[in-house]
Every structure is written in C-alpha cells, then in structure tokens.
Short mmCIF file of C-alpha atoms and ligand atoms in Angstrom, two decimals:
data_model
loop_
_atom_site.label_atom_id
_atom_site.label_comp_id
_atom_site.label_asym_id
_atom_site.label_seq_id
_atom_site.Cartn_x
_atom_site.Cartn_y
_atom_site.Cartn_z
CA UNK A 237 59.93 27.54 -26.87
CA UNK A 238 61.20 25.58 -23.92
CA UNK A 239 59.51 21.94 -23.64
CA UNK A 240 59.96 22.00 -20.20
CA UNK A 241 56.29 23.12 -18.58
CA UNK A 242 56.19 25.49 -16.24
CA UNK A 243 53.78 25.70 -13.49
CA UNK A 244 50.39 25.96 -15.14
CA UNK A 245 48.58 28.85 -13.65
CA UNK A 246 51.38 30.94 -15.02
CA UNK A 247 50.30 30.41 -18.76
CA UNK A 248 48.35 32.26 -19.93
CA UNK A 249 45.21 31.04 -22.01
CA UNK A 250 44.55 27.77 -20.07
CA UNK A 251 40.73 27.30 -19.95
CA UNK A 252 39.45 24.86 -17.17
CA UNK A 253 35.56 26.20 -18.35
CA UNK A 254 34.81 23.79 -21.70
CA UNK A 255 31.38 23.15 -22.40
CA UNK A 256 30.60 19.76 -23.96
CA UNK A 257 28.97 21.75 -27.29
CA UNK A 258 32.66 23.37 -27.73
CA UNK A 259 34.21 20.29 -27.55
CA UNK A 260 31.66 18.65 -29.76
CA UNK A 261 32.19 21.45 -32.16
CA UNK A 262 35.86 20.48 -32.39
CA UNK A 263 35.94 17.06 -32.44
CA UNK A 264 33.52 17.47 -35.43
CA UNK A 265 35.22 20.10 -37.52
CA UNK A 266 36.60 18.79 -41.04
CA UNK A 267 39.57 16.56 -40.06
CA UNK A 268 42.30 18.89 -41.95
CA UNK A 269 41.19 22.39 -40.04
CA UNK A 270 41.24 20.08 -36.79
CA UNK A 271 44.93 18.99 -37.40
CA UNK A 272 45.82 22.18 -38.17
CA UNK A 273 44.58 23.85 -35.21
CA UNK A 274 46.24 21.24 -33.18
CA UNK A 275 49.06 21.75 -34.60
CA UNK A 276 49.40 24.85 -34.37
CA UNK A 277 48.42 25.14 -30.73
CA UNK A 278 51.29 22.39 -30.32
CA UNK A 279 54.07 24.46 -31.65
CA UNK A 280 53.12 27.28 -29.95
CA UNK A 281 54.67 25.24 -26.29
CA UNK A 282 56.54 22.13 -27.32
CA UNK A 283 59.41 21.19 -30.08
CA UNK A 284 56.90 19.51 -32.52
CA UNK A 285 59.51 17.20 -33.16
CA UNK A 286 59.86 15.70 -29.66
CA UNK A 287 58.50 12.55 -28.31
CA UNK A 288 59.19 11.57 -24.25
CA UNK A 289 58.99 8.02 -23.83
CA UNK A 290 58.38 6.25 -20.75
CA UNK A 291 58.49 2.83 -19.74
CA UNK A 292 55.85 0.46 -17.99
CA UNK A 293 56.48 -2.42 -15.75
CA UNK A 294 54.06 -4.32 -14.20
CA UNK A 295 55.11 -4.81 -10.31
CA UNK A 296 52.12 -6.12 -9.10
CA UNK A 297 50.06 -8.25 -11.31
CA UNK A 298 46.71 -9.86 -11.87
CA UNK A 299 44.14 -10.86 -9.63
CA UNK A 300 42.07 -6.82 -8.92
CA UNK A 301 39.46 -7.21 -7.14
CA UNK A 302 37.82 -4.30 -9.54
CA UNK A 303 35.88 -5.13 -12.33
CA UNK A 304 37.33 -3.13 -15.07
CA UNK A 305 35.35 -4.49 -18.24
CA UNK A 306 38.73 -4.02 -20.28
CA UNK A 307 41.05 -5.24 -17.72
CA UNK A 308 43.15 -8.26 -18.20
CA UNK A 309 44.32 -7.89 -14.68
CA UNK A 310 40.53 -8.19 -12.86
CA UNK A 311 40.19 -11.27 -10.79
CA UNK A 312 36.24 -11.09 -12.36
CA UNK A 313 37.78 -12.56 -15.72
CA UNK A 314 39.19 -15.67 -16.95
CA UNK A 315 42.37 -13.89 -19.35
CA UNK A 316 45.08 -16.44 -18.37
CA UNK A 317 46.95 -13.53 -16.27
CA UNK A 318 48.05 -15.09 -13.13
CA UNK A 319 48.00 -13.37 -9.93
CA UNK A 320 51.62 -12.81 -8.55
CA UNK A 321 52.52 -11.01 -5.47
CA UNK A 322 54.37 -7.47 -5.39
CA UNK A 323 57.49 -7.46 -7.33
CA UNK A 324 60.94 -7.39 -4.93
CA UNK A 325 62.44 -4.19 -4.76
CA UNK A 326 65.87 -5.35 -6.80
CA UNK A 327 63.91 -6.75 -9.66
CA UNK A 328 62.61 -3.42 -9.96
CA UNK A 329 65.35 -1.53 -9.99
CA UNK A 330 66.86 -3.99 -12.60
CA UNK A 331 64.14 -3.46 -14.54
CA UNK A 332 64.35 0.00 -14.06
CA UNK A 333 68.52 0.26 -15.39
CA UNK A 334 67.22 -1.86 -18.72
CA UNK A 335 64.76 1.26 -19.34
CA UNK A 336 67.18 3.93 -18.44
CA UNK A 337 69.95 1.92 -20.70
CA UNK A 338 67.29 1.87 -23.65
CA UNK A 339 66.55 5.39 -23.72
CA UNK A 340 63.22 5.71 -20.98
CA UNK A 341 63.22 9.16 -18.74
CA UNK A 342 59.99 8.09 -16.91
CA UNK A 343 59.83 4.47 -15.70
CA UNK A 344 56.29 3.95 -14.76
CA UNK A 345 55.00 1.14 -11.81
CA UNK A 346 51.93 -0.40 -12.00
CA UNK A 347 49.68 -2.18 -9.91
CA UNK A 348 46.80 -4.29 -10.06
CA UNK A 349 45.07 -3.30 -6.93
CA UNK A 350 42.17 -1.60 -5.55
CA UNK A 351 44.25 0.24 -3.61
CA UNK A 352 47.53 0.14 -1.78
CA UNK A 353 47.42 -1.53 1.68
CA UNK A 354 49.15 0.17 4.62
CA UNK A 355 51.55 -2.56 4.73
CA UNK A 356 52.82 -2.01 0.95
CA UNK A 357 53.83 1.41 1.61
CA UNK A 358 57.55 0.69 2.63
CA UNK A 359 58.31 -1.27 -0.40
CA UNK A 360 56.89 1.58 -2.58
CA UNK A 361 58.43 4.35 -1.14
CA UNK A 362 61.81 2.05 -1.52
CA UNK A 363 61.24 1.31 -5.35
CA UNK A 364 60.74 4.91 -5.98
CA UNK A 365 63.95 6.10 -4.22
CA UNK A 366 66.01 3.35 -5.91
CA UNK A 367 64.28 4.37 -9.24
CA UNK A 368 64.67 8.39 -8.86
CA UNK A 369 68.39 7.65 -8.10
CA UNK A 370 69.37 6.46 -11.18
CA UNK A 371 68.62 9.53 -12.78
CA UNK A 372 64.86 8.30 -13.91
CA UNK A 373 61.40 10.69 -13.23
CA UNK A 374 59.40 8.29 -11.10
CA UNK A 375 55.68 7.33 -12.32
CA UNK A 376 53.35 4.75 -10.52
CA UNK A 377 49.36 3.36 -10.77
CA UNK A 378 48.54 1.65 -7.92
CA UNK A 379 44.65 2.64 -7.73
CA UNK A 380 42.67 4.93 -4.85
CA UNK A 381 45.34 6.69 -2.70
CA UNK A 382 44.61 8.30 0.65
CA UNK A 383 46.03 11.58 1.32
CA UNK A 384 48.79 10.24 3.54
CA UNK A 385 49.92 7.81 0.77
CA UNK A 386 50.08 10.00 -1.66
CA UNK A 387 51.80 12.31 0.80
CA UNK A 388 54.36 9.22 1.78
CA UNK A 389 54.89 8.68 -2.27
CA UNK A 390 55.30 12.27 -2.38
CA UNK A 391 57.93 12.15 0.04
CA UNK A 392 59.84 9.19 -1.48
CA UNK A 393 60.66 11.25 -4.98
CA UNK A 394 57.19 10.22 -6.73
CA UNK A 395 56.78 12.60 -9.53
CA UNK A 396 53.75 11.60 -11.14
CA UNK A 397 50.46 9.45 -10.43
CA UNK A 398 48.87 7.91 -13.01
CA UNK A 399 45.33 7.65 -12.45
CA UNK A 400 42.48 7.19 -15.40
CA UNK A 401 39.09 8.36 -15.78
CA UNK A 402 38.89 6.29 -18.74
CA UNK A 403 35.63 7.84 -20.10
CA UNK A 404 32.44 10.00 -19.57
CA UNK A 405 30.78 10.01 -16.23
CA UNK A 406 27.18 8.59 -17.57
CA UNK A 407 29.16 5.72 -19.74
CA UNK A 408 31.61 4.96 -16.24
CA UNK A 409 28.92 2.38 -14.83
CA UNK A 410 28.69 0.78 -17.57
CA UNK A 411 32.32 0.02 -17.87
CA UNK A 412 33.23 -0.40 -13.84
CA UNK A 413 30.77 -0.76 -11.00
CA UNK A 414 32.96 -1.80 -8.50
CA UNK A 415 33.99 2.14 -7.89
CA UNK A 416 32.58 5.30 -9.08
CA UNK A 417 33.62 8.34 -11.21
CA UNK A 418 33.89 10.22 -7.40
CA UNK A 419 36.06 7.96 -6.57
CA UNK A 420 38.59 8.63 -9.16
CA UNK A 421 38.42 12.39 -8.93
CA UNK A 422 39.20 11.99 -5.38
CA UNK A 423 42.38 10.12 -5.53
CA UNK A 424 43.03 12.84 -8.44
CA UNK A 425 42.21 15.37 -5.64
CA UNK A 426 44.93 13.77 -3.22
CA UNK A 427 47.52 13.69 -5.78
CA UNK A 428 47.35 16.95 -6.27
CA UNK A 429 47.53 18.17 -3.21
CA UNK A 430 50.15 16.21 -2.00
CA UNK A 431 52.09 17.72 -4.69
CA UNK A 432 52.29 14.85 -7.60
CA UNK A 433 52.05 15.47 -11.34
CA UNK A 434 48.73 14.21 -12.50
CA UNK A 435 48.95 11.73 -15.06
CA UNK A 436 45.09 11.29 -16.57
CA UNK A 437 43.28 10.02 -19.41
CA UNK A 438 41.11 7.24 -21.09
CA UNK A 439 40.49 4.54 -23.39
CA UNK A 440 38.42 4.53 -26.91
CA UNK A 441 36.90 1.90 -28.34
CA UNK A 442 34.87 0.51 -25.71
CA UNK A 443 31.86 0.50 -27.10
CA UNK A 444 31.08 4.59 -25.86
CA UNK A 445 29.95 7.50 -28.00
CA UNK A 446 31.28 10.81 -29.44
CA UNK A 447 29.26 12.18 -26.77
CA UNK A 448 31.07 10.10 -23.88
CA UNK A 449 34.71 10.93 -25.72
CA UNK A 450 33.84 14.58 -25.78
CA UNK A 451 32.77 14.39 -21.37
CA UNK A 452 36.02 12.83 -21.04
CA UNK A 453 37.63 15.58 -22.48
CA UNK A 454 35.36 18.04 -20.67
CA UNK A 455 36.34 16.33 -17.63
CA UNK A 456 40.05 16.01 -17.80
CA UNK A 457 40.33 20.06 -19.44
CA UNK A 458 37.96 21.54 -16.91
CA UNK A 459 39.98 20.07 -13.49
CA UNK A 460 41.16 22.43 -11.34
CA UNK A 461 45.04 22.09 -13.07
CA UNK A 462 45.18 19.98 -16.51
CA UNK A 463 47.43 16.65 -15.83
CA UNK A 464 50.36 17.29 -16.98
CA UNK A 465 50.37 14.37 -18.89
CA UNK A 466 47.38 12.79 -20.72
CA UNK A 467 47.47 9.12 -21.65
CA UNK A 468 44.67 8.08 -24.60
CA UNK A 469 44.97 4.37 -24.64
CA UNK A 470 42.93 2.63 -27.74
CA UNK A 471 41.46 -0.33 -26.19
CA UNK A 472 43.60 -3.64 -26.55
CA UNK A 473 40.98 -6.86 -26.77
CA UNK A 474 41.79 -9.34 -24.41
CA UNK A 475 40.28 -12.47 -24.73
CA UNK A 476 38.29 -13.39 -21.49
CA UNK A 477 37.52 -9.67 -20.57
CA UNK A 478 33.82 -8.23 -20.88
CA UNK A 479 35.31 -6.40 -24.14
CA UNK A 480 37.15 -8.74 -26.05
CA UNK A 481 34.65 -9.46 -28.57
CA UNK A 482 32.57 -6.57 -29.79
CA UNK A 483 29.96 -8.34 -30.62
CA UNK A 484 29.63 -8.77 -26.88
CA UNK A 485 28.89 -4.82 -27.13
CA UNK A 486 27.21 -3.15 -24.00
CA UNK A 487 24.05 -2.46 -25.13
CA UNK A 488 22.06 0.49 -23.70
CA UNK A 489 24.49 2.87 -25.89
CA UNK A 490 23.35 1.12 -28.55
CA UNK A 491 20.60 3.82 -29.94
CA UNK A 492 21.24 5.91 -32.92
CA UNK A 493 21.73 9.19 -31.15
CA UNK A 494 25.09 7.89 -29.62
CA UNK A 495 26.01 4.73 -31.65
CA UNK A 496 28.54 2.74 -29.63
CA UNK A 497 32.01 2.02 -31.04
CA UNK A 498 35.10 -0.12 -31.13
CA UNK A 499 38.16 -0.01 -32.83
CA UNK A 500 38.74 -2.33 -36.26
CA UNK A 501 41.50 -1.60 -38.46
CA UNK A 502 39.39 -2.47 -41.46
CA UNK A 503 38.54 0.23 -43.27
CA UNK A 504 34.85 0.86 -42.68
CA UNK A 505 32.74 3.64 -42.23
CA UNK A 506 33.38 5.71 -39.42
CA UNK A 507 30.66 5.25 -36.59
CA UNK A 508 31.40 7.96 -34.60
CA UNK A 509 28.27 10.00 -35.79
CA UNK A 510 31.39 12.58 -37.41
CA UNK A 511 29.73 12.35 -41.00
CA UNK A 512 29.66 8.35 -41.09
CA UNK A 513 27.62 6.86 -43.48
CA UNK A 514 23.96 5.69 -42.06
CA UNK A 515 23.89 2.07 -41.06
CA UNK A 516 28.20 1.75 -41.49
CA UNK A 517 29.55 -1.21 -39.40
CA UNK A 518 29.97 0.52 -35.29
CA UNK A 519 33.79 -0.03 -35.63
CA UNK A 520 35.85 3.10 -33.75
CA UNK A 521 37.35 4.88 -36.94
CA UNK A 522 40.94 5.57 -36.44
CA UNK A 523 40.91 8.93 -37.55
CA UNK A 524 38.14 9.18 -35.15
CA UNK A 525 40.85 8.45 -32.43
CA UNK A 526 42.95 10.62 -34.32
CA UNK A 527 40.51 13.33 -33.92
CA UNK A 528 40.35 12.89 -29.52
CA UNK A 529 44.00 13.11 -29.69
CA UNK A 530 43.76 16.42 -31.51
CA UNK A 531 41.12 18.07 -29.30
CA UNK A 532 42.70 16.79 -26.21
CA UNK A 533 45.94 18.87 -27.47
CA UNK A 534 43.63 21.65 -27.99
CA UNK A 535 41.53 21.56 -25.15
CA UNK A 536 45.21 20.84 -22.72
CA UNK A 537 47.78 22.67 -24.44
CA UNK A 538 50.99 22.33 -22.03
CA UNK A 539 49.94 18.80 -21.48
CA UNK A 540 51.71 15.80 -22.66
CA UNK A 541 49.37 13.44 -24.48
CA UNK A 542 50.18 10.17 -24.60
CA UNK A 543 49.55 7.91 -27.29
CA UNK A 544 49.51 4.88 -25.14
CA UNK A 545 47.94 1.30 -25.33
CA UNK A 546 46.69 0.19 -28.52
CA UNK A 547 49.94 1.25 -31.02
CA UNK A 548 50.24 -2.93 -31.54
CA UNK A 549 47.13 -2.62 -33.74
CA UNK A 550 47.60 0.52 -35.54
CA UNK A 551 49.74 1.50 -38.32
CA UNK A 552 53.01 3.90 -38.61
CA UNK A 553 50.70 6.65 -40.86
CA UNK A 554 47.93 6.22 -37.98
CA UNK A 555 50.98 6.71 -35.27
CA UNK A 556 51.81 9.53 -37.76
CA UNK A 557 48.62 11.29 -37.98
CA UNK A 558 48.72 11.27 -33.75
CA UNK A 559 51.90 12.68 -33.86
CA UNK A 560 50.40 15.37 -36.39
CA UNK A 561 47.50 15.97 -33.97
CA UNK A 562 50.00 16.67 -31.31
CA UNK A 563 51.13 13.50 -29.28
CA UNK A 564 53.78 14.26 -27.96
CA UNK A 565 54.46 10.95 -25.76
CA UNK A 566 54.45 6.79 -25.88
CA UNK A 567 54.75 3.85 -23.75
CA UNK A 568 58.11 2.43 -25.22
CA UNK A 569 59.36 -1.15 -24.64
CA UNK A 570 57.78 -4.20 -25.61
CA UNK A 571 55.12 -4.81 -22.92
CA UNK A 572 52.63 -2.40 -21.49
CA UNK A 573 51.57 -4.39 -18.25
CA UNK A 574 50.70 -7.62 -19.29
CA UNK A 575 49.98 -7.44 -23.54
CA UNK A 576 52.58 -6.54 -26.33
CA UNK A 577 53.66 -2.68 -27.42
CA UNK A 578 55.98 -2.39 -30.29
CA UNK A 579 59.80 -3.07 -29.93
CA UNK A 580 61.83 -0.43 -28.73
CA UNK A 581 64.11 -0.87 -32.31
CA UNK A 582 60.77 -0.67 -34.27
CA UNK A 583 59.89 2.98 -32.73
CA UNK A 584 63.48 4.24 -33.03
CA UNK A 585 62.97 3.05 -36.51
CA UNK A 586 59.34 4.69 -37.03
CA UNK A 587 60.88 7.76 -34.69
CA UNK A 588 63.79 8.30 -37.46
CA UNK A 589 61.39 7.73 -40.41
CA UNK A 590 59.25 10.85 -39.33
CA UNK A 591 62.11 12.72 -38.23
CA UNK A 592 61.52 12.41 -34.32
CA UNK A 593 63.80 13.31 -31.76
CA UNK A 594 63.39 11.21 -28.19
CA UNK A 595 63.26 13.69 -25.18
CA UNK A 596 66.10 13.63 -22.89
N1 SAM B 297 44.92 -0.63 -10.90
C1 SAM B 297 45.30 0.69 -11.18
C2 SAM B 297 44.17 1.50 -11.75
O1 SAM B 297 43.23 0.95 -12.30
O2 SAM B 297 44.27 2.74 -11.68
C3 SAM B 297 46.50 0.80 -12.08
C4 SAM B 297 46.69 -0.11 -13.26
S1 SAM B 297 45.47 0.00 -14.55
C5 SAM B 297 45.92 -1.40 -15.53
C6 SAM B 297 45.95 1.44 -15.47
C7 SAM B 297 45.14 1.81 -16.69
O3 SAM B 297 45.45 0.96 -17.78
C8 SAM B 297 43.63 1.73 -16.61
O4 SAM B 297 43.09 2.83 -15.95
C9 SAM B 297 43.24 1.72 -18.07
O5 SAM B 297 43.01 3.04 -18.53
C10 SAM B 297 44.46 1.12 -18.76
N2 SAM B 297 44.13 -0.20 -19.33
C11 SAM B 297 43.97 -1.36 -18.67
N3 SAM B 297 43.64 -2.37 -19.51
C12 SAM B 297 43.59 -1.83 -20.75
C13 SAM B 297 43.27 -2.35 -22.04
N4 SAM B 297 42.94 -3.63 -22.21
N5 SAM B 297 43.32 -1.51 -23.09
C14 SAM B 297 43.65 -0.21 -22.93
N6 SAM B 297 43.94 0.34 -21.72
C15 SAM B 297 43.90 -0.45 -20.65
C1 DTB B 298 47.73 4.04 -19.16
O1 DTB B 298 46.93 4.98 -19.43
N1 DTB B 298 47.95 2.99 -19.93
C2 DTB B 298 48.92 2.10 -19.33
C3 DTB B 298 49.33 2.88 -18.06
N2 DTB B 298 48.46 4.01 -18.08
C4 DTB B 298 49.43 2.23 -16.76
C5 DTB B 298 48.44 0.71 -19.14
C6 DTB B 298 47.93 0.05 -20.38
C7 DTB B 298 47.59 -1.36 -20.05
C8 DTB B 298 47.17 -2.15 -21.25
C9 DTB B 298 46.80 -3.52 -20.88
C10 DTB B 298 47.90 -4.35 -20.26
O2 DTB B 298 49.02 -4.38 -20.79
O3 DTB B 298 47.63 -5.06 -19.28
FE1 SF4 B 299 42.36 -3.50 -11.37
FE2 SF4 B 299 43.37 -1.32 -12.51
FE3 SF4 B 299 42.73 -3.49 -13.98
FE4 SF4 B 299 40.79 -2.05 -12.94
S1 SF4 B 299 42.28 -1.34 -14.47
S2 SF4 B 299 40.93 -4.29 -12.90
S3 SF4 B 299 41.70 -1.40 -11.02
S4 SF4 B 299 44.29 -3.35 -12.46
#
C-alpha cells in the first residue's frame, strides 16, 4: 500500500459524520481492542513501519498579542521568551539546509503572531521559495490568514498550513479568549480553498475532559476534508504561562462529570473518567494520550498524526505505544519553537530500536 495519500474524496470509507457518543465509545473501549483496531486501520494505508519527520524553526518569536494559556510565546506572560523580529530570509534557509542535511522532508515556519501583516508577505513568500528549492515540502504557522494570503503562500510553493484547534469548542474560552473557535475554522476554510494541505490538531493535558478530547476529534474528523496531517501535542509546562503549574487548574471543569486533567509521568490513576479509580490524583494518564492518538488514527485514517510537543517528558515505551496506536509522524530536532524535543541522534536511536524506517 502506497504511503503516499491520494486525494481524499477518492477513498473510500472516509466518514466526515462522527457523533461524539461514537467517539466516546472508542476512546473508552479496553485499551488492547483499541490498539488493535488502530492498528489495523493503519496498515490498511501506510507502511506501519514509517515515520515522516519534520522540522520546526521558530522565525518569528515571542511577544503574541494572543493569550494562549499554554503559550510561551504570548506577550500576556512573563516566560523569559524575548520578543525578536522576523527572522532574515538567509538564516532561514540555513536553517533550512541543517534540516534537509539531518534527514527532515518538511521544514516547518512558525510564527508568533496574530496574524500576518500585509507588509510580511514578501519575506514569506521568499522563505518558502528558497525552502521548496532545496528539495524540502514547505510547512508554516503564522496564525489567521485571509484568503489572499493564503492564496499568495499558495502561490509561493506552500504545501501545508499548520493551524490548531487545540481542543473542544465549549473548553476553547477557557483556554484563549483573545479569538474564537470561528475564527480558527475560518483560516482552516481559506487554506483549503486556496489549495494548502491542512495541518490540524490539539494539545492534552490542559486541564480539559474526555468529553472535550473526544469534540476535538469530532471536530477535526467531521471537516469537510480530514487534514492531512494531525499534530497531538501533550502540553509542555512553561513556567510563567497560565498552565505551568496544575495546581493553577482552570476551574469550572473541575466537576466530577468531566474531571479536568494534566499530564504527570508518575504513575497514578488515570483521571480521564476511562475506568480511573474514584478520587485518583487529576493527572492526564499517558495511556490516556495514548488512547486520542489511537482514535484520531481511527476516526482520520489517511491522515498523518503527529506525535508532536511533549516527547521531552515521555518515555521510549510511551513513544512506542503511539507508534502502536498509529503515529505515524514527529517533530525531529532539538527545539520545537522555543522549549527542548529530543536530539535528532536519540530518535534515530529510539527509531532503530523499534525497527523504524524515516520517510523519504
Ligand atoms: N501563532 C500561530 C498559531 O497560534 O497558530 C502559530 C504558532 S503556535 C506556537 C502553534 C501551536 O503550537 C499552537 O496552536 C499550539 O497547539 C502549539 N503549542 C504552543 N505552545 C505549546 C505548549 N506549551 N505545549 C504544547 N503545544 C503548544
Ligand atoms: C504543533 O502542533 N506543535 C508545534 C507546531 N505545531 C508549530 C509547536 C509546539 C510548540 C511547543 C512550545 C514551544 O516550543 O514554544
Ligand atoms: Fe501566539 Fe500562537 Fe502562542 Fe497563541 S499559540 S500566543 S497565537 S504564538
């Protein structure tokens, strides 16, 4: 089976009509009929032992304007990330060889900004033709697009735009206020139809529910076309942002109907309402992030889902088990935007251990 996707409305079996009880129903079936069915799903479009790997550089950091309660990069929080203007176009480009040289195909661009000024447009379109030529698919996150950016990025050689709805609709306004849940499926909407992969997902472990990880789902399967990549980021804690200390957790989740949660390593009880024991400590289980990675390969099956921020905090079986559940992608080099991912030698390393191949 080729891993290359075709265009989606020619496979057959993609369902954009989930209902939240169906994906409920899966993210709570016992965790071994789960995998399997995820697995099984997965070999039936990609080389289960594939991985694509893209790279992240941050081209425009710090100082958002947004209020992101996870974001290291929002002006609203004291993190120690200084703001620093747009990146010069060589930089980038050097940046992009170093990728390309350590085994990247995507080299993604990121941006902390509301949104793109009409000004910044030129240097964009620029990185992404320097990037595209040396042989590299083109990826950037830059915020809210208009259609005649994303059209101009289109035209440039963009191939994807990343662009997250990082959880449920009712839990969004709890974890942004500064733009809404419309205003995310509307950049989505110009992406799309200036002709741009979608690259969409989330984050766990901000404090939402089972029921908020299951709407996510419901709302990234049931778009008009699935992205054709889907990143699930585990939230990294950074001090100074509204989520660095769970403790700190947002509080009108907190009911026993949808108990909030947030990652730990430690082995507690899981608090994801999946069969956790009554009164365990509200720490995201990592099996219960194990679990979202396996329904979003069930609910998305061409897609490519990303196991993306967060791999700093978990271990190689836990990297193992997503890989089981049918991620098929990373963030590879040793920063994501501004925090630390794991060296490129230590995932060739974990890569060879489980017998992965890196996508060409
Ligand atoms: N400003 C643009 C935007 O928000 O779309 C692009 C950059 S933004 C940093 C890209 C994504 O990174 C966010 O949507 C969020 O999902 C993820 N992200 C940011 N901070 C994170 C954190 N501390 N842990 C996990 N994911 C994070
Ligand atoms: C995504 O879903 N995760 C990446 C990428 N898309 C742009 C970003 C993760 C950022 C983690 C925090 C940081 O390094 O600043
Ligand atoms: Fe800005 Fe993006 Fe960070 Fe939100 S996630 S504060 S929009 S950089």
């Amino acid at each position: 089976m080729p891993t290359a996707l075709k265009k989606q409305p020619q496979i057959a079996g993609l369902r954009h009509d989930w209902t939240k009880q169906e994906i409920l129903s899966l993210l709570a079936l016992p965790f071994s009929d789960l995998l399997f069915r995820a697995q099984t799903t997965h070999r039936q479009h990609f080389l289960a032992n594939e991985v694509q790997v893209s790279t992240l550089l941050s081209i425009k950091t710090g100082g958002c304007a947004e209020d992101c309660a996870y974001c290291p990069q929002s002006a609203h929080y004291a993190t120690g990330v200084k703001a620093e203007k747009l990146m010069d176009t060589t930089a980038v480009l050097e940046a992009a060889r170093r990728a390309k040289a350590s085994g990247a195909s995507r080299f993604c661009m990121g941006a902390a900004w509301r949104e793109p000024k009409a000004r910044d447009i030129p240097a964009l379109t620029a990185m992404v033709e320097g990037v595209k030529s040396l042989g590299l698919e083109t990826c950037m996150t830059l915020g809210m697009l208009e259609p005649s950016q994303a059209l101009a990025l289109k035209d440039a050689g963009l191939d994807y735009y990343n662009h997250n709805i990082d959880t449920s609709e009712e839990f969004y306004g709890e974890i942004i206020t500064t733009r809404t849940y419309q205003d995310r499926l509307d950049t989505l909407e110009n992406v799309r139809a200036a002709g741009m992969k979608v690259c969409c997902g989330g984050i766990l472990g901000m404090g939402e529910s089972v029921d908020d990880r299951a709407g996510m789902l419901l709302t990234l399967a049931n778009l008009p076309e699935h992205p054709e990549s889907v990143p699930i980021n585990l939230l990294v804690k950074v001090e100074g942002t509204k989520l660095a200390d769970r403790t700190s957790r947002i509080t009108h989740h907190d009911k026993q109907a949808s108990k909030p949660a947030t990652f730990s390593g430690e082995a507690s009880g899981s608090s994801s309402g999946l069969g956790s024991p009554e009164g365990s400590e509200q720490n995201l289980d990592p099996l219960d992030f194990v679990r979202t990675i396996a329904v979003a390969r069930i609910l998305m099956p061409v897609s490519y889902v990303r196991l993306s921020a967060g791999r700093e905090d978990m271990s190689d079986e836990m990297q193992a088990l997503c890989f089981l559940a049918g991620a098929n992608s990373v963030f590879y080099g040793e920063k994501l935007l501004t925090t630390p991912n794991p060296a490129a030698h230590e995932d060739m390393r974990l890569f060879a251990r489980l017998g992965m191949r890196v996508m060409g």
